[in-house]
Short mmCIF file of C-alpha atoms in Angstrom, two decimals:
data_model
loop_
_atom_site.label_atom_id
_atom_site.label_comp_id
_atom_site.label_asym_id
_atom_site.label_seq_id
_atom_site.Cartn_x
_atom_site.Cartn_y
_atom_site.Cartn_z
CA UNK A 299 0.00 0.00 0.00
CA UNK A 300 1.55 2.87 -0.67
CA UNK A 301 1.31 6.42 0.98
CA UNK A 302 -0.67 7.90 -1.62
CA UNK A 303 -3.65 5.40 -1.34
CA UNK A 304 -3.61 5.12 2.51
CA UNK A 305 -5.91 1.99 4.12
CA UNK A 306 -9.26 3.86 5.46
CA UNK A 307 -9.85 2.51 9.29
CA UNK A 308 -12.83 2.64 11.83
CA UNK A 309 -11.82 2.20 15.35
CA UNK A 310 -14.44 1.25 18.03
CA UNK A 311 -13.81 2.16 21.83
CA UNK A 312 -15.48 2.10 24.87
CA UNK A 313 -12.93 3.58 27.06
CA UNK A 314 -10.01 5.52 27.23
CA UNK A 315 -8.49 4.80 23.79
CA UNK A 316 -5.07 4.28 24.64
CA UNK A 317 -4.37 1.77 21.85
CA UNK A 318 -6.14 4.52 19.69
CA UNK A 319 -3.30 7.10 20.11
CA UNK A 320 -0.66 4.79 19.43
CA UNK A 321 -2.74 4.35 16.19
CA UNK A 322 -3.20 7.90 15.61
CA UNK A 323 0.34 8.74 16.91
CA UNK A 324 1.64 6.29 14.12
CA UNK A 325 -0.49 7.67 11.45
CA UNK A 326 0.61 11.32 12.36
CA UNK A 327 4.29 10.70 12.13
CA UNK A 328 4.15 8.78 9.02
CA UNK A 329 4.87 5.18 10.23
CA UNK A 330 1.86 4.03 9.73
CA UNK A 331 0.34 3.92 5.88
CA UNK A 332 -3.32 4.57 7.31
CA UNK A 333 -6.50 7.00 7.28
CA UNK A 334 -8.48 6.97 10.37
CA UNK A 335 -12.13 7.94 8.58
CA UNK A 336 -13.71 7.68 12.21
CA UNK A 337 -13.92 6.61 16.04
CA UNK A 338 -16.83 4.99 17.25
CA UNK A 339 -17.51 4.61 21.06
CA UNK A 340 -20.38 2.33 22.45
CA UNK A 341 -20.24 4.88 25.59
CA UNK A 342 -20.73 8.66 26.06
CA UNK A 343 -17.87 10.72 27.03
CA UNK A 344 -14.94 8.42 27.24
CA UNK A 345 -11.17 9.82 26.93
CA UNK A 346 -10.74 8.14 23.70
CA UNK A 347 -13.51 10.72 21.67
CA UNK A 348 -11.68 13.31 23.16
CA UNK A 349 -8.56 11.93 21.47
CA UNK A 350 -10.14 11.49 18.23
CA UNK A 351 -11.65 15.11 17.87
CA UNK A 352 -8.47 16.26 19.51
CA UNK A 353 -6.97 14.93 16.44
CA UNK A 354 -9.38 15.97 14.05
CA UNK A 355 -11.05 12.38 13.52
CA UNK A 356 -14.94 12.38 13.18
CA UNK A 357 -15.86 10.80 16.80
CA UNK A 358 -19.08 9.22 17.27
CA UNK A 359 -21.33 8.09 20.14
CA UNK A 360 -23.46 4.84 19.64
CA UNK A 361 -24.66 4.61 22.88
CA UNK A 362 -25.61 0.23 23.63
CA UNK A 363 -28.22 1.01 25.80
CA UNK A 364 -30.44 3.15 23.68
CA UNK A 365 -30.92 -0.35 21.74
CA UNK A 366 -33.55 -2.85 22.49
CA UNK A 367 -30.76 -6.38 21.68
CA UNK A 368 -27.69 -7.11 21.06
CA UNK A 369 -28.61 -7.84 17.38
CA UNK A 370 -30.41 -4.15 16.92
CA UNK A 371 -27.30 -2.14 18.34
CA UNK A 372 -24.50 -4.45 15.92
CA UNK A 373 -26.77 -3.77 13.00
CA UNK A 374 -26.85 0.11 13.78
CA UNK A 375 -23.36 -0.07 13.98
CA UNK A 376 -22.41 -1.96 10.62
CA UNK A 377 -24.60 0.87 9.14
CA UNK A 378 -22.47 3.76 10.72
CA UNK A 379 -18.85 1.67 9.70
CA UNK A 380 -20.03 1.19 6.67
CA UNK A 381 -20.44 4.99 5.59
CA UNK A 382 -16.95 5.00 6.25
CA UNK A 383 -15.95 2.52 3.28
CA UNK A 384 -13.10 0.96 5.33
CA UNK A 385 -11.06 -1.48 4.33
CA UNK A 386 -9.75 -2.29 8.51
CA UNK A 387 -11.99 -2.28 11.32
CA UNK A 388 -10.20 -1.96 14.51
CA UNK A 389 -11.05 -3.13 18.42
CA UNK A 390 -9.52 -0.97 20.63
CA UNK A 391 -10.80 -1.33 23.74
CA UNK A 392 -14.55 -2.10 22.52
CA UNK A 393 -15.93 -4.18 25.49
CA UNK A 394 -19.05 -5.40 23.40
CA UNK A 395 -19.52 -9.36 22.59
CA UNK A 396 -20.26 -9.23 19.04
CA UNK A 397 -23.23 -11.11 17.29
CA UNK A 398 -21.72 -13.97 14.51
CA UNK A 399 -23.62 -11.66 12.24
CA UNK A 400 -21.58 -8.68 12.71
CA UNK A 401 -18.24 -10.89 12.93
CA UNK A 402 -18.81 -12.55 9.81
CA UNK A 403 -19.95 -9.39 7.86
CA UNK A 404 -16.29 -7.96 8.69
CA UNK A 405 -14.43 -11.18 8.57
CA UNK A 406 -10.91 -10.79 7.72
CA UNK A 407 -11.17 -7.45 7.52
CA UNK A 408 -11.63 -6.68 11.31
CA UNK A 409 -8.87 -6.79 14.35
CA UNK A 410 -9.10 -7.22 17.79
CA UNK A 411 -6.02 -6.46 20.91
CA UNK A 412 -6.86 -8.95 23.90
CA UNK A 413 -4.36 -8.63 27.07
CA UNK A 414 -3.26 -12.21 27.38
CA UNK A 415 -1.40 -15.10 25.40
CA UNK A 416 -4.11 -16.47 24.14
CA UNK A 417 -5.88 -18.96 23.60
CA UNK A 418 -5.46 -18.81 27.52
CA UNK A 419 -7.18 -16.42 29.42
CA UNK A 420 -9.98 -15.68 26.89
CA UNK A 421 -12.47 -12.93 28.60
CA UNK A 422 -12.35 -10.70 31.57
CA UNK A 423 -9.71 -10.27 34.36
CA UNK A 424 -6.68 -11.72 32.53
CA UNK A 425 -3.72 -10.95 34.76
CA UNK A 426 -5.47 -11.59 37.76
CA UNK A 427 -5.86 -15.54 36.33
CA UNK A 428 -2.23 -15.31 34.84
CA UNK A 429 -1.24 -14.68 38.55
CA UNK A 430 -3.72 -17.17 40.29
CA UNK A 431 -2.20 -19.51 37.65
CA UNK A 432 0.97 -18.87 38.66
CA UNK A 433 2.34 -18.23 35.07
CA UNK A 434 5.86 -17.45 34.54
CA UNK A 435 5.06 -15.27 31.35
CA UNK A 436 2.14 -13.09 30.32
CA UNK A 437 1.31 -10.95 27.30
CA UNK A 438 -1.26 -9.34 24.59
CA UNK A 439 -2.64 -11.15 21.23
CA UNK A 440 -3.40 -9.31 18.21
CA UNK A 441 -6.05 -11.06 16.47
CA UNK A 442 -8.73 -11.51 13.64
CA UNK A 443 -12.14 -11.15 14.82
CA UNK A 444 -14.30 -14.20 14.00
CA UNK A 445 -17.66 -15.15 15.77
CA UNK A 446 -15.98 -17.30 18.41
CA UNK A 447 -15.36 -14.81 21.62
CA UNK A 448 -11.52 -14.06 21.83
CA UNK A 449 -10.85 -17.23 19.64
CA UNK A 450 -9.97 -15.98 15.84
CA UNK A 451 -6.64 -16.64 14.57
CA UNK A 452 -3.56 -14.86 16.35
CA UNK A 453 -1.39 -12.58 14.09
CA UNK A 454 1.19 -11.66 16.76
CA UNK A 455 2.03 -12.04 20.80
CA UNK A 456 4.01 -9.56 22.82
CA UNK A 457 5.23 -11.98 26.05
CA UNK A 458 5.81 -10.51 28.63
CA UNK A 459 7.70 -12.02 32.03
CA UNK A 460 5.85 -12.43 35.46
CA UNK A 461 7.50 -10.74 37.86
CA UNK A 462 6.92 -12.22 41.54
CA UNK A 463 6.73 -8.95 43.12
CA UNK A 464 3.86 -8.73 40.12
CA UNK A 465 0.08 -7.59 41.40
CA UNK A 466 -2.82 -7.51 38.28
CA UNK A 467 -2.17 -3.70 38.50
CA UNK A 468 1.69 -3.73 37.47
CA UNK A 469 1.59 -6.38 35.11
CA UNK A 470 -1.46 -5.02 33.10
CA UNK A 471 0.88 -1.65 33.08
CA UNK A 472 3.41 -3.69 31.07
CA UNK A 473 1.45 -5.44 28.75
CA UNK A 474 -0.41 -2.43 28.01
CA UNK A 475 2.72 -1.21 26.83
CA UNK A 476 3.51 -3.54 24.71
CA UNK A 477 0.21 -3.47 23.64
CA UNK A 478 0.97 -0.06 21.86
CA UNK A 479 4.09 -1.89 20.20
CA UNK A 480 2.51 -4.39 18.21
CA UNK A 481 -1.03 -3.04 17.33
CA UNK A 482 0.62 -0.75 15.37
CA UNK A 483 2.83 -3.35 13.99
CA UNK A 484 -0.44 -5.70 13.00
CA UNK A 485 -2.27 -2.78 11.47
CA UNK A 486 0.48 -1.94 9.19
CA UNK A 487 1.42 -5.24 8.24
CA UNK A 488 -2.59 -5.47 6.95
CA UNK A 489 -2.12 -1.98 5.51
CA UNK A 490 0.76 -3.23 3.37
CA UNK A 491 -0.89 -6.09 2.18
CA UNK A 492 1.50 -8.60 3.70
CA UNK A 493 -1.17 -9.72 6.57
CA UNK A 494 -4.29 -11.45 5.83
CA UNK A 495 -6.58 -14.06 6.89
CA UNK A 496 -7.01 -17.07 5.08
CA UNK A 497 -8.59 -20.48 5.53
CA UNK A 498 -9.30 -19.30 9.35
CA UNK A 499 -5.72 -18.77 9.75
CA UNK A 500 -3.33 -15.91 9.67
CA UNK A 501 -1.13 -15.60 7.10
CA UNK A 502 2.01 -12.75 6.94
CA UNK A 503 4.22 -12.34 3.75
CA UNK A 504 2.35 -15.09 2.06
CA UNK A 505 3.16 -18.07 5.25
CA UNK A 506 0.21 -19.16 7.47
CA UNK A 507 1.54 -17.80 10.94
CA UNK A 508 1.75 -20.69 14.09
CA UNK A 509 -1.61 -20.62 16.33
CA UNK A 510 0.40 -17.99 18.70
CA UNK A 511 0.86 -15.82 16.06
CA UNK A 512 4.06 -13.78 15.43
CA UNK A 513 5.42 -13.57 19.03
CA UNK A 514 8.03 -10.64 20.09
CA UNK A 515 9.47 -11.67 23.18
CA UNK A 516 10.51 -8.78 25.58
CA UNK A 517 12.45 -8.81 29.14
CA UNK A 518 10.75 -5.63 29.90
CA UNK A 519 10.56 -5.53 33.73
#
C-alpha cells in the first residue's frame, strides 16, 4: 500500500483509547500507511472521543443502551462503519460481545487487541488468572475477529515475564505497553498487504503464521 492510497480505518472504543493514540500517533508521524475515517464509542464521554476530535477524527457516540438487543445495536453499527468505506476495522478497547452476524460481515477485515497469550485467558480479568495460575510469562494477542469470543486466529504475541513482586495492577501496566508496540505493527502489516486471513488462519508475507501468532518476546521488567 503505498502512501498515496492510505488503508481507510474505523476504530471502536469504549474507554479511554489508549491503543487509539498509538494508532493515531503512528499515522501522524508517518509510520503508519493509514487513514483513520472515524472513532466509534459504544459509551458517552470516554477519553478516547476526546482523542479522536483532539486529532481531528470524526468521533461518534453509539450509545448500547439506547438499543432494544444485542442484534439491533450491531446492525446500527455496521450501518455507521459502513459509511466510512473501510477497508480495517479496529477493536480498541470495545468491550461489546459481538453477534456472529456482525463478525462474519467484517471477517478478515476486522482486528481485535486482547491482554493475554491467548488462547489462555480468553475474557475478563486476565492478569489476575495469569497470577492465580501462577504463570511465569504473560502478554497481549493481536487477532482476527471471527464469531468465536476471543478465539480468531492470532497474528502476533508480545510476552511478557511475570514478575513475583507482580500484582494484576503492574503487570497489566506492562502489557499495556507492549500493547501499543505491536497493534501498530499488526495494522500496518494489513495496511501493506503482507497480513491477511485465510482459511481461518493468519497468514504474513504469504506463510500461514503458528496458532500464537508472530510472538516478540521482551524482558521488559
Amino acid at each position: 500500500m503505498s502512501s498515496a492510497s492510505p488503508l481507510r480505518v474505523v476504530v471502536l472504543i469504549s474507554g479511554s483509547g489508549s491503543n487509539l493514540q498509538a494508532l493515531i500517533d503512528g499515522q501522524k508521524a508517518g509510520e503508519l500507511p493509514i487513514e483513520i475515517a472515524a472513532v466509534i464509542s459504544n459509551r458517552p464521554g470516554v477519553k478516547g472521543l476526546e482523542r479522536a476530535t483532539d486529532a481531528g477524527i470524526e468521533a461518534i457516540t453509539l450509545d448500547h443502551k439506547g438499543f432494544a438487543s444485542r442484534e439491533a445495536f450491531d446492525s446500527a453499527l455496521a450501518q455507521r462503519i459502513d459509511g466510512f468505506e473501510p477497508q480495517l476495522v479496529v477493536l480498541a478497547g470495545f468491550m461489546r460481545i459481538l453477534t456472529p452476524d456482525f463478525a462474519q460481515h467484517y471477517l478478515g477485515r476486522m482486528l481485535n487487541i486482547h491482554p493475554s497469550l491467548l488462547p489462555k485467558y480468553q475474557g475478563l480479568n486476565t492478569h489476575q488468572r495469569a497470577l492465580d495460575a501462577g504463570d511465569s510469562e504473560h502478554g497481549v494477542t493481536v487477532h482476527f475477529v471471527t464469531a468465536e469470543l476471543d478465539g480468531g486466529p492470532a497474528a502476533i504475541q508480545a510476552v511478557v515475564p511475570v514478575l513475583k513482586e507482580d500484582d494484576a495492577s503492574t503487570l497489566a501496566s506492562r502489557v499495556q505497553a507492549q500493547e501499543h508496540v505491536i497493534y501498530p505493527m499488526a495494522v500496518k502489516w494489513f495496511a501493506e498487504g503482507t497480513l491477511r486471513m485465510h482459511n481461518n488462519a493468519a497468514v504474513l508475507k504469504g506463510e500461514p503464521l503458528p496458532a500464537s501468532g508472530y510472538q516478540v518476546r521482551t524482558n521488559n521488567v
